[in-house]
Amino acid sequence: MSRAGIVTVVGKPNAGKSTLLNRIVGEKLAIVSEKPQSTRDRIVGIRTTDDAQMVVLDTPGLLNPRYELHRAMRTTALRALADADVIVYLADATERTPVPLGEAADLDSPPRAPVVTVLNKVDAIRPAERLELREALPDARFVSALTGEGVDELLAELEAALPEGPFLYPEDEISTAPVRFFVAELVRETALEQLDEELPYSVACEVEEFREGQTPLYIRTVLYVERESQKRILIGAGGQRIREIGRIARRKIEQFVGTNVYLDLWVKVLPNWRKSDRALRRFGYRLHDDPSA
Ligand code: GDP
Ligand code: MG
């Protein structure tokens, strides 16, 4: 009998989520062709082996203490926790011992799914620190997303924690066609990196046009911000910042789609989009009263 289920990853910025996810899904990063599940908008990858399928969900921003999360974003992240069959709570071993997830995420009640606390970056700590952490957190898993240490063992444990059942996404239904969502995420991520988190939740990204069947692939994306002043920040002096965002995002997209890309990148102001239900839905956020949730 195969196993299949949802693995939700939660961690503070810089804990190594992206690095670990790359290891987990790697080239197996898959895109789902339709929207068969309400969880689709937070799927960051699907790992399918002979007998197990892990659908990996992300919880962006949930543990970022620097920003008050927008309600809809928090709802989306909490839903990803609620949907999980197993939760990976990723922490940086080089930082102080992590507080329990419930506390870190300010949860009203503990999540239903088992939480596996994973200490990442163990390649960067001394043996003595390792021992201390082991004593403080006897159930934690020690990994290095960078070197791969402990990752296979972690994967085996996660797979074993998934319920028995058929794959959630038949392999032939996982296509590379609708890459729009991921492209939008890559552009948004790049913008946030370049902004040093200056306006994190004011930035949304939408792919307006995606012309396949030609090389380079033509992709027009729009970064939406809420105010003119934010638009100026995003564009930067003489357009320097937006050019840099475009250059880096294009490389990421090319790596992702495996072909040359012409990225046509625009910045527009959509006043107060974060307060508009329509805009939030359009950008893929889940609302409290969303009947499709
Ligand atoms: P995210 O913000 O949680 O997605 O974290 P990233 O995956 O972007 O990683 C943040 C930083 O930590 C990057 O500079 C990574 O190279 C580094 N990093 C991630 N995993 C490891 C690890 O296992 N060991 C070490 N030494 N560095 C790591
Ligand atoms: Mg990341």
mmCIF file of C-alpha atoms and ligand atoms in Angstrom:
data_model
loop_
_atom_site.group_PDB
_atom_site.id
_atom_site.type_symbol
_atom_site.label_atom_id
_atom_site.label_comp_id
_atom_site.label_asym_id
_atom_site.label_seq_id
_atom_site.Cartn_x
_atom_site.Cartn_y
_atom_site.Cartn_z
ATOM 1 C CA MET A 1 0.000 0.000 0.000
ATOM 2 C CA SER A 2 1.319 3.427 -0.872
ATOM 3 C CA ARG A 3 1.372 6.393 1.444
ATOM 4 C CA ALA A 4 0.390 9.926 0.583
ATOM 5 C CA GLY A 5 -0.203 13.108 2.461
ATOM 6 C CA ILE A 6 0.634 16.665 3.249
ATOM 7 C CA VAL A 7 3.834 17.864 4.842
ATOM 8 C CA THR A 8 3.655 21.464 6.002
ATOM 9 C CA VAL A 9 6.884 23.291 6.605
ATOM 10 C CA VAL A 10 7.070 26.158 9.039
ATOM 11 C CA GLY A 11 10.104 28.099 10.157
ATOM 12 C CA LYS A 12 11.487 31.534 10.770
ATOM 13 C CA PRO A 13 13.010 33.441 7.867
ATOM 14 C CA ASN A 14 16.535 32.221 7.210
ATOM 15 C CA ALA A 15 16.028 28.877 8.959
ATOM 16 C CA GLY A 16 16.805 27.179 5.650
ATOM 17 C CA LYS A 17 13.319 26.323 4.371
ATOM 18 C CA SER A 18 14.121 26.988 0.735
ATOM 19 C CA THR A 19 17.352 25.038 0.922
ATOM 20 C CA LEU A 20 15.635 22.082 2.553
ATOM 21 C CA LEU A 21 12.717 22.195 0.143
ATOM 22 C CA ASN A 22 15.128 22.088 -2.734
ATOM 23 C CA ARG A 23 16.588 18.950 -1.245
ATOM 24 C CA ILE A 24 13.205 17.408 -0.642
ATOM 25 C CA VAL A 25 11.643 18.147 -3.984
ATOM 26 C CA GLY A 26 14.692 19.055 -6.021
ATOM 27 C CA GLU A 27 14.121 18.346 -9.672
ATOM 28 C CA LYS A 28 11.010 16.587 -8.566
ATOM 29 C CA LEU A 29 9.456 19.988 -8.052
ATOM 30 C CA ALA A 30 6.136 19.439 -9.657
ATOM 31 C CA ILE A 31 3.329 21.618 -10.707
ATOM 32 C CA VAL A 32 -0.220 20.573 -10.457
ATOM 33 C CA SER A 33 -2.248 21.003 -13.576
ATOM 34 C CA GLU A 34 -5.621 21.800 -12.105
ATOM 35 C CA LYS A 35 -6.936 22.840 -8.758
ATOM 36 C CA PRO A 36 -8.134 19.528 -7.403
ATOM 37 C CA GLN A 37 -7.474 20.566 -3.820
ATOM 38 C CA SER A 38 -8.042 23.692 -1.857
ATOM 39 C CA THR A 39 -4.470 23.453 -0.670
ATOM 40 C CA ARG A 40 -3.087 24.168 -4.105
ATOM 41 C CA ASP A 41 -2.176 27.760 -3.483
ATOM 42 C CA ARG A 42 0.438 26.885 -0.898
ATOM 43 C CA ILE A 43 1.924 23.814 -2.541
ATOM 44 C CA VAL A 44 5.630 24.375 -2.994
ATOM 45 C CA GLY A 45 6.423 20.960 -4.287
ATOM 46 C CA ILE A 46 5.444 17.346 -4.603
ATOM 47 C CA ARG A 47 7.835 14.520 -3.949
ATOM 48 C CA THR A 48 6.761 11.241 -5.455
ATOM 49 C CA THR A 49 8.764 8.074 -4.905
ATOM 50 C CA ASP A 50 7.754 4.502 -5.735
ATOM 51 C CA ASP A 51 5.577 4.118 -2.703
ATOM 52 C CA ALA A 52 5.018 7.528 -1.180
ATOM 53 C CA GLN A 53 3.882 10.959 -2.216
ATOM 54 C CA MET A 54 4.510 14.058 -0.161
ATOM 55 C CA VAL A 55 2.679 17.232 -0.984
ATOM 56 C CA VAL A 56 4.694 19.995 0.620
ATOM 57 C CA LEU A 57 2.979 23.159 1.805
ATOM 58 C CA ASP A 58 4.564 26.399 2.861
ATOM 59 C CA THR A 59 3.507 28.862 5.573
ATOM 60 C CA PRO A 60 5.183 32.097 4.544
ATOM 61 C CA GLY A 61 5.481 34.726 7.165
ATOM 62 C CA LEU A 62 3.885 32.733 9.964
ATOM 63 C CA LEU A 63 6.929 32.949 12.206
ATOM 64 C CA ASN A 64 8.216 36.279 11.101
ATOM 65 C CA PRO A 65 8.041 38.420 14.211
ATOM 66 C CA ARG A 66 8.920 41.606 12.384
ATOM 67 C CA TYR A 67 5.629 41.938 10.643
ATOM 68 C CA GLU A 68 2.087 41.670 11.592
ATOM 69 C CA LEU A 69 0.733 39.208 9.110
ATOM 70 C CA HIS A 70 -2.223 40.193 7.090
ATOM 71 C CA ARG A 71 -5.297 38.300 8.242
ATOM 72 C CA ALA A 72 -5.763 36.488 4.972
ATOM 73 C CA MET A 73 -2.132 35.435 4.899
ATOM 74 C CA ARG A 74 -2.278 34.121 8.409
ATOM 75 C CA THR A 75 -5.465 32.247 7.553
ATOM 76 C CA THR A 76 -3.713 30.659 4.588
ATOM 77 C CA ALA A 77 -0.759 29.639 6.711
ATOM 78 C CA LEU A 78 -2.937 28.292 9.526
ATOM 79 C CA ARG A 79 -4.903 26.313 6.987
ATOM 80 C CA ALA A 80 -1.676 24.761 5.744
ATOM 81 C CA LEU A 81 -0.976 23.695 9.339
ATOM 82 C CA ALA A 82 -4.498 22.342 9.763
ATOM 83 C CA ASP A 83 -4.302 20.428 6.484
ATOM 84 C CA ALA A 84 -1.006 18.782 7.391
ATOM 85 C CA ASP A 85 -0.506 15.090 8.042
ATOM 86 C CA VAL A 86 2.857 15.937 9.491
ATOM 87 C CA ILE A 87 4.421 19.300 10.289
ATOM 88 C CA VAL A 88 8.097 20.089 9.930
ATOM 89 C CA TYR A 89 9.092 22.818 12.350
ATOM 90 C CA LEU A 90 12.416 23.961 11.009
ATOM 91 C CA ALA A 91 14.802 25.903 13.221
ATOM 92 C CA ASP A 92 18.314 27.190 12.850
ATOM 93 C CA ALA A 93 20.637 25.197 15.118
ATOM 94 C CA THR A 94 23.086 28.097 15.252
ATOM 95 C CA GLU A 95 20.464 30.265 16.941
ATOM 96 C CA ARG A 96 19.069 29.912 20.397
ATOM 97 C CA THR A 97 16.964 26.851 21.177
ATOM 98 C CA PRO A 98 13.594 27.204 19.446
ATOM 99 C CA VAL A 99 10.442 27.667 21.498
ATOM 100 C CA PRO A 100 7.632 25.188 20.818
ATOM 101 C CA LEU A 101 5.744 25.755 17.587
ATOM 102 C CA GLY A 102 2.453 26.566 19.306
ATOM 103 C CA GLU A 103 4.128 29.415 21.115
ATOM 104 C CA ALA A 104 6.179 30.625 18.152
ATOM 105 C CA ALA A 105 3.138 30.735 15.886
ATOM 106 C CA ASP A 106 0.779 31.936 18.609
ATOM 107 C CA LEU A 107 -1.634 29.079 18.008
ATOM 108 C CA ASP A 108 -4.866 28.816 19.983
ATOM 109 C CA SER A 109 -4.567 25.057 20.205
ATOM 110 C CA PRO A 110 -1.864 22.580 19.265
ATOM 111 C CA PRO A 111 -1.971 21.402 15.657
ATOM 112 C CA ARG A 112 -3.696 18.101 14.950
ATOM 113 C CA ALA A 113 -0.755 16.637 13.081
ATOM 114 C CA PRO A 114 2.463 15.499 14.727
ATOM 115 C CA VAL A 115 5.174 18.148 14.760
ATOM 116 C CA VAL A 116 8.710 17.087 13.887
ATOM 117 C CA THR A 117 11.167 19.652 15.166
ATOM 118 C CA VAL A 118 14.105 19.798 12.783
ATOM 119 C CA LEU A 119 17.311 21.585 13.653
ATOM 120 C CA ASN A 120 19.010 22.706 10.486
ATOM 121 C CA LYS A 121 22.578 23.899 9.850
ATOM 122 C CA VAL A 122 24.116 21.322 12.171
ATOM 123 C CA ASP A 123 27.188 21.469 9.933
ATOM 124 C CA ALA A 124 27.798 24.915 11.402
ATOM 125 C CA ILE A 125 27.777 24.106 15.112
ATOM 126 C CA ARG A 126 30.437 22.620 17.377
ATOM 127 C CA PRO A 127 30.066 19.118 18.854
ATOM 128 C CA ALA A 128 29.508 20.573 22.305
ATOM 129 C CA GLU A 129 26.631 22.685 21.041
ATOM 130 C CA ARG A 130 25.209 19.642 19.360
ATOM 131 C CA LEU A 131 25.205 17.775 22.642
ATOM 132 C CA GLU A 132 23.525 20.656 24.423
ATOM 133 C CA LEU A 133 20.806 20.822 21.803
ATOM 134 C CA ARG A 134 20.279 17.086 21.985
ATOM 135 C CA GLU A 135 19.724 17.386 25.703
ATOM 136 C CA ALA A 136 17.368 20.329 25.371
ATOM 137 C CA LEU A 137 15.408 18.813 22.488
ATOM 138 C CA PRO A 138 15.710 15.034 22.653
ATOM 139 C CA ASP A 139 13.078 14.496 19.953
ATOM 140 C CA ALA A 140 14.515 16.940 17.452
ATOM 141 C CA ARG A 141 16.023 15.774 14.170
ATOM 142 C CA PHE A 142 19.428 17.126 13.211
ATOM 143 C CA VAL A 143 19.993 17.958 9.592
ATOM 144 C CA SER A 144 22.049 20.062 7.278
ATOM 145 C CA ALA A 145 20.040 21.125 4.282
ATOM 146 C CA LEU A 146 23.316 22.387 2.866
ATOM 147 C CA THR A 147 25.357 19.173 3.037
ATOM 148 C CA GLY A 148 22.432 16.771 3.058
ATOM 149 C CA GLU A 149 23.333 15.276 6.404
ATOM 150 C CA GLY A 150 20.317 13.679 8.070
ATOM 151 C CA VAL A 151 17.976 14.536 5.217
ATOM 152 C CA ASP A 152 17.381 10.971 3.999
ATOM 153 C CA GLU A 153 16.566 9.853 7.521
ATOM 154 C CA LEU A 154 14.193 12.777 7.911
ATOM 155 C CA LEU A 155 12.475 11.961 4.625
ATOM 156 C CA ALA A 156 12.052 8.321 5.623
ATOM 157 C CA GLU A 157 10.483 9.424 8.883
ATOM 158 C CA LEU A 158 8.152 11.875 7.176
ATOM 159 C CA GLU A 159 7.073 9.278 4.646
ATOM 160 C CA ALA A 160 6.347 6.817 7.418
ATOM 161 C CA ALA A 161 4.153 9.436 9.100
ATOM 162 C CA LEU A 162 1.922 9.833 6.054
ATOM 163 C CA PRO A 163 -1.370 7.981 5.997
ATOM 164 C CA GLU A 164 -1.723 4.917 3.812
ATOM 165 C CA GLY A 165 -3.614 5.626 0.652
ATOM 166 C CA PRO A 166 -3.378 6.331 -3.042
ATOM 167 C CA PHE A 167 -1.346 9.236 -4.357
ATOM 168 C CA LEU A 168 -3.144 12.567 -4.127
ATOM 169 C CA TYR A 169 -1.812 13.609 -7.489
ATOM 170 C CA PRO A 170 -1.522 10.927 -10.146
ATOM 171 C CA GLU A 171 1.841 11.379 -11.774
ATOM 172 C CA ASP A 172 0.361 12.046 -15.183
ATOM 173 C CA GLU A 173 -1.747 14.849 -13.761
ATOM 174 C CA ILE A 174 1.330 16.647 -12.592
ATOM 175 C CA SER A 175 2.249 18.757 -15.539
ATOM 176 C CA THR A 176 4.550 21.625 -16.183
ATOM 177 C CA ALA A 177 1.908 23.662 -17.954
ATOM 178 C CA PRO A 178 0.493 26.167 -15.494
ATOM 179 C CA VAL A 179 3.724 27.504 -14.139
ATOM 180 C CA ARG A 180 2.188 30.932 -13.690
ATOM 181 C CA PHE A 181 1.674 30.604 -9.999
ATOM 182 C CA PHE A 182 5.253 29.570 -9.374
ATOM 183 C CA VAL A 183 6.620 32.248 -11.646
ATOM 184 C CA ALA A 184 4.651 34.851 -9.710
ATOM 185 C CA GLU A 185 6.036 33.470 -6.452
ATOM 186 C CA LEU A 186 9.595 33.568 -7.755
ATOM 187 C CA VAL A 187 9.280 37.179 -8.858
ATOM 188 C CA ARG A 188 7.687 38.190 -5.572
ATOM 189 C CA GLU A 189 10.330 36.334 -3.594
ATOM 190 C CA THR A 190 13.089 38.036 -5.550
ATOM 191 C CA ALA A 191 11.547 41.448 -5.008
ATOM 192 C CA LEU A 192 11.388 40.825 -1.261
ATOM 193 C CA GLU A 193 14.988 39.653 -1.170
ATOM 194 C CA GLN A 194 16.144 42.751 -2.982
ATOM 195 C CA LEU A 195 14.049 44.990 -0.792
ATOM 196 C CA ASP A 196 15.584 43.604 2.355
ATOM 197 C CA GLU A 197 12.021 43.095 3.552
ATOM 198 C CA GLU A 198 11.251 46.777 3.417
ATOM 199 C CA LEU A 199 7.684 46.327 2.218
ATOM 200 C CA PRO A 200 7.116 42.617 2.476
ATOM 201 C CA TYR A 201 3.378 42.200 2.526
ATOM 202 C CA SER A 202 2.610 45.155 0.331
ATOM 203 C CA VAL A 203 3.998 43.378 -2.694
ATOM 204 C CA ALA A 204 1.939 40.999 -4.782
ATOM 205 C CA CYS A 205 2.785 39.591 -8.143
ATOM 206 C CA GLU A 206 0.630 38.513 -11.036
ATOM 207 C CA VAL A 207 1.586 36.921 -14.322
ATOM 208 C CA GLU A 208 -0.337 38.763 -16.998
ATOM 209 C CA GLU A 209 0.901 36.971 -20.031
ATOM 210 C CA PHE A 210 2.690 33.716 -20.615
ATOM 211 C CA ARG A 211 3.535 33.028 -24.242
ATOM 212 C CA GLU A 212 4.728 29.493 -24.760
ATOM 213 C CA GLY A 213 5.967 27.930 -27.950
ATOM 214 C CA GLN A 214 8.677 30.476 -28.601
ATOM 215 C CA THR A 215 12.224 30.991 -27.416
ATOM 216 C CA PRO A 216 12.799 32.899 -25.303
ATOM 217 C CA LEU A 217 9.576 32.286 -23.496
ATOM 218 C CA TYR A 218 7.774 35.620 -23.075
ATOM 219 C CA ILE A 219 6.441 36.293 -19.584
ATOM 220 C CA ARG A 220 4.887 39.555 -18.520
ATOM 221 C CA THR A 221 4.520 40.005 -14.785
ATOM 222 C CA VAL A 222 3.297 42.882 -12.699
ATOM 223 C CA LEU A 223 4.408 43.623 -9.170
ATOM 224 C CA TYR A 224 1.597 45.352 -7.326
ATOM 225 C CA VAL A 225 2.191 47.678 -4.431
ATOM 226 C CA GLU A 226 -0.207 49.803 -2.446
ATOM 227 C CA ARG A 227 1.276 53.272 -2.741
ATOM 228 C CA GLU A 228 3.259 55.454 -5.110
ATOM 229 C CA SER A 229 6.029 55.750 -2.520
ATOM 230 C CA GLN A 230 6.367 51.956 -2.503
ATOM 231 C CA LYS A 231 6.491 51.912 -6.255
ATOM 232 C CA ARG A 232 9.405 54.333 -6.147
ATOM 233 C CA ILE A 233 11.235 52.086 -3.654
ATOM 234 C CA LEU A 234 10.685 49.053 -5.837
ATOM 235 C CA ILE A 235 11.893 50.794 -8.963
ATOM 236 C CA GLY A 236 14.890 52.388 -7.287
ATOM 237 C CA ALA A 237 17.098 55.218 -8.486
ATOM 238 C CA GLY A 238 17.157 55.223 -12.261
ATOM 239 C CA GLY A 239 15.296 51.920 -12.304
ATOM 240 C CA GLN A 240 18.279 50.135 -10.876
ATOM 241 C CA ARG A 241 16.472 48.036 -8.336
ATOM 242 C CA ILE A 242 13.725 46.784 -10.603
ATOM 243 C CA ARG A 243 16.299 45.862 -13.241
ATOM 244 C CA GLU A 244 18.191 43.847 -10.666
ATOM 245 C CA ILE A 245 14.994 42.137 -9.508
ATOM 246 C CA GLY A 246 14.173 41.312 -13.117
ATOM 247 C CA ARG A 247 17.631 39.964 -13.821
ATOM 248 C CA ILE A 248 17.696 37.657 -10.787
ATOM 249 C CA ALA A 249 14.073 36.572 -11.145
ATOM 250 C CA ARG A 250 14.639 35.757 -14.801
ATOM 251 C CA ARG A 251 17.500 33.446 -13.892
ATOM 252 C CA LYS A 252 15.400 31.678 -11.284
ATOM 253 C CA ILE A 253 12.531 31.262 -13.743
ATOM 254 C CA GLU A 254 14.870 29.970 -16.426
ATOM 255 C CA GLN A 255 16.228 27.396 -14.025
ATOM 256 C CA PHE A 256 12.698 26.453 -13.130
ATOM 257 C CA VAL A 257 11.236 26.133 -16.618
ATOM 258 C CA GLY A 258 14.464 24.951 -18.250
ATOM 259 C CA THR A 259 14.445 27.382 -21.144
ATOM 260 C CA ASN A 260 15.388 30.959 -21.930
ATOM 261 C CA VAL A 261 12.973 33.557 -20.703
ATOM 262 C CA TYR A 262 12.211 37.134 -21.609
ATOM 263 C CA LEU A 263 10.812 38.630 -18.437
ATOM 264 C CA ASP A 264 8.790 41.751 -18.967
ATOM 265 C CA LEU A 265 8.467 43.187 -15.489
ATOM 266 C CA TRP A 266 6.173 46.039 -14.472
ATOM 267 C CA VAL A 267 5.304 47.793 -11.246
ATOM 268 C CA LYS A 268 1.808 49.089 -10.633
ATOM 269 C CA VAL A 269 -0.027 50.667 -7.753
ATOM 270 C CA LEU A 270 -3.241 48.998 -6.662
ATOM 271 C CA PRO A 271 -4.286 51.156 -3.723
ATOM 272 C CA ASN A 272 -4.903 49.196 -0.541
ATOM 273 C CA TRP A 273 -5.057 45.869 -2.308
ATOM 274 C CA ARG A 274 -4.523 44.090 0.969
ATOM 275 C CA LYS A 275 -7.885 45.384 2.164
ATOM 276 C CA SER A 276 -9.711 44.233 -0.946
ATOM 277 C CA ASP A 277 -11.224 40.749 -0.888
ATOM 278 C CA ARG A 278 -11.217 40.680 -4.651
ATOM 279 C CA ALA A 279 -7.542 41.505 -4.900
ATOM 280 C CA LEU A 280 -6.608 39.046 -2.171
ATOM 281 C CA ARG A 281 -8.421 36.232 -3.978
ATOM 282 C CA ARG A 282 -6.862 37.258 -7.239
ATOM 283 C CA PHE A 283 -3.393 36.954 -5.715
ATOM 284 C CA GLY A 284 -4.203 33.562 -4.245
ATOM 285 C CA TYR A 285 -4.843 34.349 -0.616
ATOM 286 C CA ARG A 286 -7.519 32.588 1.321
ATOM 287 C CA LEU A 287 -10.104 34.564 3.210
ATOM 288 C CA HIS A 288 -11.791 33.668 6.485
ATOM 289 C CA ASP A 289 -15.214 33.262 4.955
ATOM 290 C CA ASP A 290 -14.083 31.873 1.629
ATOM 291 C CA PRO A 291 -16.615 29.205 0.673
ATOM 292 C CA SER A 292 -14.097 27.569 -1.659
ATOM 293 C CA ALA A 293 -11.615 27.164 1.198
HETATM 294 P P1 GDP B 1 14.644 30.405 4.324
HETATM 295 O O1 GDP B 1 14.559 31.882 4.539
HETATM 296 O O2 GDP B 1 14.095 29.664 5.518
HETATM 297 O O3 GDP B 1 14.053 29.949 3.039
HETATM 298 O O4 GDP B 1 16.218 30.055 4.323
HETATM 299 P P2 GDP B 1 17.174 29.750 3.084
HETATM 300 O O5 GDP B 1 16.985 28.364 2.583
HETATM 301 O O6 GDP B 1 17.057 30.852 2.101
HETATM 302 O O7 GDP B 1 18.593 29.781 3.832
HETATM 303 C C1 GDP B 1 19.042 30.919 4.538
HETATM 304 C C2 GDP B 1 20.550 30.908 4.596
HETATM 305 O O8 GDP B 1 21.004 29.796 5.372
HETATM 306 C C3 GDP B 1 21.203 30.743 3.243
HETATM 307 O O9 GDP B 1 22.343 31.538 3.219
HETATM 308 C C4 GDP B 1 21.548 29.270 3.171
HETATM 309 O O10 GDP B 1 22.648 29.009 2.344
HETATM 310 C C5 GDP B 1 21.889 28.993 4.609
HETATM 311 N N1 GDP B 1 21.651 27.577 4.958
HETATM 312 C C6 GDP B 1 20.543 26.850 4.712
HETATM 313 N N2 GDP B 1 20.691 25.593 5.161
HETATM 314 C C7 GDP B 1 21.930 25.519 5.702
HETATM 315 C C8 GDP B 1 22.678 24.480 6.348
HETATM 316 O O11 GDP B 1 22.245 23.334 6.511
HETATM 317 N N3 GDP B 1 23.929 24.795 6.787
HETATM 318 C C9 GDP B 1 24.449 26.042 6.637
HETATM 319 N N4 GDP B 1 25.667 26.244 7.100
HETATM 320 N N5 GDP B 1 23.782 27.030 6.035
HETATM 321 C C10 GDP B 1 22.540 26.786 5.575
HETATM 322 MG MG MG B 2 13.089 31.000 1.510
#
